[in-house]
XYZ file of C-alpha atoms in Angstrom:
388
model
C 21.307 -40.182 -16.357
C 19.203 -37.600 -18.195
C 15.750 -39.099 -18.606
C 13.943 -38.139 -21.817
C 10.656 -39.079 -20.156
C 10.592 -36.473 -17.377
C 7.572 -34.166 -17.336
C 10.041 -31.319 -16.735
C 11.213 -31.546 -20.350
C 7.989 -29.805 -21.376
C 8.394 -26.953 -18.858
C 10.078 -23.687 -19.826
C 13.243 -22.788 -17.909
C 12.845 -19.989 -15.349
C 14.021 -16.854 -17.127
C 15.426 -14.913 -14.145
C 18.455 -17.247 -13.629
C 19.086 -17.274 -17.406
C 19.217 -13.477 -17.545
C 21.214 -13.538 -14.302
C 23.962 -15.521 -16.013
C 24.107 -12.970 -18.826
C 24.368 -10.171 -16.258
C 27.166 -11.983 -14.417
C 29.127 -12.177 -17.651
C 28.689 -8.441 -18.264
C 29.929 -6.660 -15.097
C 28.394 -3.278 -14.396
C 25.014 -4.183 -15.889
C 22.010 -2.503 -14.253
C 19.107 -4.925 -13.942
C 15.582 -3.807 -14.755
C 14.682 -7.476 -14.708
C 13.734 -9.066 -11.412
C 10.484 -8.085 -9.727
C 11.629 -7.196 -6.217
C 11.763 -4.026 -4.126
C 14.961 -2.265 -3.091
C 14.097 -1.888 0.603
C 14.360 -4.217 3.605
C 11.677 -5.582 5.960
C 10.439 -3.262 8.707
C 12.278 -3.228 12.027
C 9.213 -4.768 13.696
C 9.866 -7.971 11.694
C 13.471 -8.213 12.888
C 12.552 -7.508 16.502
C 10.144 -10.443 16.624
C 12.941 -12.901 15.829
C 14.006 -12.704 19.488
C 10.566 -13.969 20.487
C 10.945 -16.893 18.084
C 14.344 -17.800 19.545
C 13.114 -17.535 23.126
C 10.717 -20.465 22.715
C 12.506 -23.852 22.328
C 9.437 -25.562 20.856
C 9.637 -23.225 17.851
C 12.349 -25.499 16.473
C 9.748 -28.260 16.063
C 7.147 -28.678 13.326
C 4.156 -26.390 13.665
C 0.643 -26.310 12.182
C 0.402 -27.024 8.452
C -1.746 -23.924 7.845
C 0.332 -21.459 9.881
C 0.907 -20.368 13.471
C -2.119 -18.926 15.318
C -0.435 -15.537 15.899
C 0.032 -14.989 12.166
C -3.435 -16.251 11.247
C -4.925 -13.731 13.693
C -2.977 -10.806 12.221
C -3.840 -11.894 8.665
C -7.536 -12.144 9.520
C -7.512 -8.510 10.626
C -5.505 -7.373 7.579
C -7.843 -9.134 5.139
C -10.886 -7.533 6.734
C -9.416 -4.038 6.975
C -7.604 -3.803 3.636
C -9.239 -6.323 1.306
C -12.791 -6.350 2.638
C -12.601 -10.140 3.021
C -14.079 -11.568 6.209
C -12.932 -15.008 7.306
C -16.128 -16.916 7.934
C -17.421 -20.468 7.870
C -17.172 -20.580 4.076
C -13.451 -19.741 3.802
C -10.135 -19.993 5.641
C -6.479 -18.884 5.531
C -3.493 -21.074 4.709
C 0.013 -19.632 5.094
C 2.438 -20.844 2.415
C 6.107 -20.485 1.481
C 5.373 -17.578 -0.850
C 2.338 -17.069 -3.082
C 3.865 -19.176 -5.873
C 3.469 -22.135 -3.550
C -0.068 -21.014 -2.824
C -0.791 -21.158 -6.549
C 0.668 -24.665 -6.819
C -1.346 -25.731 -3.771
C -4.502 -24.472 -5.452
C -3.848 -26.134 -8.811
C -3.090 -29.520 -7.245
C -6.132 -29.217 -4.973
C -8.715 -28.461 -7.672
C -7.521 -30.422 -10.723
C -6.860 -33.851 -12.143
C -4.362 -34.468 -14.977
C -5.791 -33.250 -18.284
C -7.887 -30.472 -16.766
C -7.701 -26.899 -18.074
C -6.890 -23.587 -16.400
C -7.564 -20.284 -18.191
C -4.702 -17.766 -18.217
C -4.899 -14.279 -19.672
C -1.957 -13.293 -21.851
C 0.586 -12.097 -21.168
C 0.640 -14.554 -18.272
C 2.947 -14.834 -15.255
C 5.389 -17.548 -16.314
C 5.393 -19.434 -12.990
C 1.619 -19.887 -13.290
C 1.963 -21.482 -16.715
C 4.804 -23.671 -15.449
C 2.832 -24.857 -12.404
C -0.199 -25.792 -14.496
C 1.927 -27.906 -16.835
C 3.805 -29.529 -13.936
C 0.434 -30.659 -12.568
C -0.320 -32.389 -15.882
C -2.937 -29.798 -16.785
C -3.333 -27.532 -19.816
C -3.131 -23.723 -19.761
C -5.785 -22.244 -22.053
C -4.601 -18.829 -23.189
C -7.004 -15.928 -23.684
C -5.783 -12.643 -25.135
C -6.300 -9.373 -23.309
C -7.191 -6.191 -25.222
C -4.753 -3.631 -26.651
C -4.273 -2.171 -23.145
C -3.782 -5.621 -21.551
C -7.191 -5.443 -19.909
C -9.436 -8.477 -19.450
C -11.946 -9.468 -22.128
C -14.631 -11.301 -20.109
C -16.553 -12.398 -23.221
C -13.468 -14.123 -24.627
C -12.773 -15.734 -21.258
C -16.322 -17.132 -21.118
C -15.988 -18.554 -24.635
C -12.790 -20.380 -23.668
C -14.490 -22.436 -20.948
C -14.946 -26.142 -21.656
C -16.088 -29.136 -19.623
C -12.465 -29.542 -18.513
C -12.035 -25.964 -17.222
C -11.429 -25.820 -13.487
C -10.420 -22.186 -12.914
C -9.818 -18.738 -14.377
C -6.692 -16.923 -13.174
C -6.475 -13.147 -12.836
C -3.520 -11.080 -11.606
C -4.209 -7.518 -10.484
C -2.119 -5.410 -10.233
C -0.612 -7.366 -13.068
C 2.712 -9.037 -13.616
C 4.107 -8.479 -16.263
C 2.084 -5.520 -17.571
C 1.525 -3.379 -14.482
C -2.133 -2.789 -15.363
C -4.836 -2.808 -12.698
C -8.151 -4.465 -13.546
C -11.252 -2.406 -12.738
C -13.905 -3.712 -10.386
C -16.411 -4.205 -13.221
C -14.119 -6.587 -15.127
C -13.133 -8.575 -12.033
C -16.783 -8.848 -11.024
C -17.713 -10.121 -14.496
C -15.035 -12.816 -14.319
C -16.066 -13.743 -10.789
C -19.691 -14.066 -11.882
C -18.667 -16.245 -14.840
C -16.930 -18.557 -12.371
C -20.002 -18.703 -10.145
C -22.338 -19.405 -13.055
C -20.123 -22.077 -14.590
C -19.180 -23.821 -11.343
C -15.424 -23.166 -11.573
C -12.896 -21.337 -9.386
C -11.600 -17.795 -9.665
C -7.908 -17.755 -8.678
C -7.014 -14.135 -7.896
C -3.282 -13.393 -7.561
C -2.905 -10.168 -5.555
C 0.820 -10.170 -4.763
C 1.070 -6.490 -5.782
C -2.063 -5.346 -3.945
C -0.429 -2.313 -2.311
C 1.265 -1.028 -5.463
C -1.289 1.212 -7.152
C -0.788 4.803 -8.300
C -2.631 7.976 -9.273
C -5.605 7.199 -7.060
C -6.304 3.769 -8.588
C -7.863 1.356 -6.074
C -7.034 -2.315 -5.635
C -10.014 -4.687 -5.761
C -10.143 -8.155 -4.171
C -12.674 -10.495 -5.853
C -12.858 -12.466 -2.606
C -14.748 -9.483 -1.150
C -17.630 -9.807 -3.623
C -20.828 -10.903 -1.905
C -21.212 -14.676 -1.897
C -17.873 -15.369 -3.608
C -16.166 -17.215 -0.745
C -17.124 -20.695 -1.940
C -15.401 -20.443 -5.342
C -12.742 -17.708 -5.020
C -9.103 -18.487 -4.194
C -7.114 -15.373 -3.257
C -3.299 -15.358 -3.205
C -1.123 -12.875 -1.297
C 2.562 -12.342 -0.617
C 4.835 -10.464 1.769
C 7.709 -10.693 -0.731
C 6.971 -7.395 -2.468
C 5.441 -4.851 -0.122
C 7.417 -5.923 2.950
C 10.790 -6.678 1.329
C 10.347 -10.333 2.294
C 11.526 -12.023 -0.930
C 13.924 -14.491 0.727
C 11.778 -15.103 3.815
C 9.222 -17.013 1.694
C 5.926 -16.128 3.299
C 2.688 -15.860 1.380
C -0.863 -16.856 2.184
C -4.049 -17.905 0.503
C -7.736 -17.509 1.288
C -9.547 -20.612 0.074
C -13.047 -22.064 0.242
C -13.389 -24.161 3.392
C -14.195 -27.242 1.311
C -10.674 -27.135 -0.215
C -8.851 -27.089 3.129
C -8.334 -30.841 3.410
C -6.949 -31.076 -0.133
C -4.630 -28.090 0.337
C -3.368 -29.471 3.645
C -2.470 -32.743 1.914
C -0.421 -30.875 -0.678
C 1.298 -28.584 1.817
C 2.037 -31.315 4.362
C 3.665 -33.418 1.633
C 5.799 -30.667 0.082
C 6.492 -28.337 3.019
C 5.037 -29.779 6.253
C 4.687 -26.231 7.592
C 5.752 -22.752 6.488
C 9.127 -21.754 8.044
C 8.225 -20.736 11.573
C 11.007 -18.174 11.947
C 9.669 -16.409 8.847
C 6.129 -16.554 10.201
C 7.239 -14.735 13.349
C 8.917 -12.105 11.201
C 5.703 -11.812 9.193
C 3.694 -11.131 12.354
C 6.054 -8.261 13.093
C 5.992 -6.949 9.520
C 2.207 -6.807 9.426
C 2.242 -4.777 12.628
C 4.620 -2.163 11.198
C 3.586 1.468 11.337
C 1.527 2.755 8.405
C 4.310 5.035 7.210
C 6.526 2.025 6.381
C 4.402 1.047 3.393
C 3.291 4.589 2.592
C 6.810 6.019 2.392
C 8.310 3.144 0.409
C 5.481 3.038 -2.100
C 5.636 6.816 -2.492
C 9.348 6.467 -3.343
C 8.592 3.753 -5.903
C 5.873 5.961 -7.387
C 8.495 8.676 -7.921
C 10.775 6.175 -9.684
C 7.790 5.066 -11.768
C 7.203 8.614 -12.979
C 10.877 9.030 -13.816
C 10.831 5.766 -15.794
C 7.650 6.753 -17.610
C 9.033 10.163 -18.531
C 12.212 8.620 -19.932
C 10.396 5.859 -21.812
C 8.383 8.531 -23.619
C 11.489 9.087 -25.748
C 10.750 5.713 -27.367
C 7.465 6.831 -28.922
C 7.468 5.519 -32.466
C 9.896 2.727 -31.620
C 7.774 1.132 -28.891
C 4.169 0.946 -27.758
C 4.084 1.878 -24.074
C 0.811 0.830 -22.475
C -0.411 2.800 -19.428
C 0.174 0.921 -16.192
C -1.232 2.009 -12.843
C 0.086 -0.796 -10.647
C 2.852 -3.172 -9.575
C 6.293 -1.928 -10.701
C 6.408 -2.955 -14.340
C 5.978 -1.572 -17.821
C 5.485 -3.985 -20.715
C 6.888 -2.592 -23.961
C 6.005 -3.724 -27.456
C 9.114 -2.991 -29.513
C 8.495 -2.317 -33.196
C 11.124 -4.676 -34.573
C 11.522 -8.119 -36.104
C 14.407 -8.901 -33.748
C 13.721 -11.850 -31.422
C 12.974 -10.642 -27.884
C 15.622 -12.784 -26.207
C 18.210 -11.730 -28.791
C 17.347 -8.101 -28.045
C 17.720 -8.755 -24.309
C 21.167 -10.291 -24.870
C 22.307 -7.331 -26.950
C 21.021 -4.814 -24.410
C 23.062 -6.566 -21.706
C 26.215 -7.125 -23.736
C 26.283 -3.817 -25.626
C 24.499 -1.388 -23.277
C 24.784 -2.973 -19.810
C 21.091 -2.955 -18.987
C 18.904 -6.021 -18.420
C 15.170 -6.563 -18.971
C 13.031 -9.696 -19.411
C 11.882 -10.939 -22.835
C 8.137 -11.091 -23.439
C 8.333 -14.634 -24.820
C 8.603 -15.989 -21.294
C 5.161 -14.450 -20.602
C 3.631 -16.173 -23.629
C 3.953 -13.230 -26.048
C 5.548 -14.662 -29.178
C 3.835 -12.778 -32.008
C 6.038 -9.670 -31.636
C 8.982 -8.369 -29.615
C 8.015 -7.498 -26.028
C 10.105 -6.500 -23.011
C 9.184 -6.328 -19.320
C 10.797 -3.400 -17.542
C 10.894 -3.658 -13.721
C 11.682 -0.568 -11.636
C 10.972 -1.583 -8.022
C 14.426 -2.916 -7.178
C 16.366 0.300 -7.744
C 16.945 3.564 -5.956
C 16.038 6.634 -7.995
C 19.528 7.490 -9.295
C 20.295 3.914 -10.343
C 16.885 3.562 -11.960
C 17.497 6.792 -13.875
C 20.808 5.522 -15.219
C 19.329 2.104 -16.047
C 16.331 3.429 -17.939
C 18.527 5.893 -19.838
C 20.712 2.971 -20.909
C 17.611 1.066 -22.007
C 16.287 3.937 -24.098
C 19.682 4.566 -25.656
C 20.136 0.831 -26.311
C 16.773 0.344 -27.980
C 17.285 3.416 -30.122
C 20.735 2.206 -31.172
C 19.760 -1.401 -31.902
C 16.379 -0.787 -33.551
C 17.359 2.165 -35.726
């Protein structure tokens, strides 16, 4: 029986499986779609699996918030890399990926009918989670370079607003928000008594000397800042499903209720692997991100051939470019034609809330340099052919 009354009827379908079906029906397609990296977890993660298997009690439920070994390693990482000290005002909760952390946060801080401010283009799973919780996403436009407009964000706040969401480095645009803008948003949250949810899944992926900023490190921000992190990207952990959140201490009981109901505890085998991953040698991240930076430059150089046909906004982070294509063709229709006629896949901008024009998200993290080169050449050739 297909119920017409389900709340899911109002939720957009996840776009990655939809595009995946199109790819499956067009063998040989190169995907510039999904936001993953091409490399595997560090050897230190694999080696720690033996330690997990050696302890019989590891097959039982463990702590809702995460195993002590992982919490200890994360505490050190947050202090050393993010400048966030775990103190009496905040705490860490390990989750099954940072998407779950976001859902935990929304359910913990809202009641049905409340509002959450998203900056457009938004990350589609954020918008979906807000609606699933019976809340309303309030959309605020970014500027022509997809940077935050704090004044517009402040004007969008109502009595029902519970949080402002920022993503930096950004998905889908790849832009990195400067410290001044993030501080302004964080101060707005403090002044208005709402939360700042900071999604930092791409924290390590910054280029050309650009520095990642964690709002949770701002002085006095612990009591209203929720910071979300993931091992999926930087550590090649997509299927292991380990993320974590730093939350105000006063939200811990609410978050534990959500997590215990949905998950009970994060997968313990994955938590052991995460302990190993976070203890990997520095050159693991450095070398892989340097390789992605080289692919990024190749992609950027090739995309420059689309000047006049597309607006290509500078992007100093993550592994995305967000193109505005100068055409009246529907974005999803363009995506279908690129797959079927040119064997290259990207993601339509409509899924990120951009419906006024034709936008495409181009992801380059999942491919080795030669494959990325071929894929981006197909994209450029395809856009030129279809648009002109």
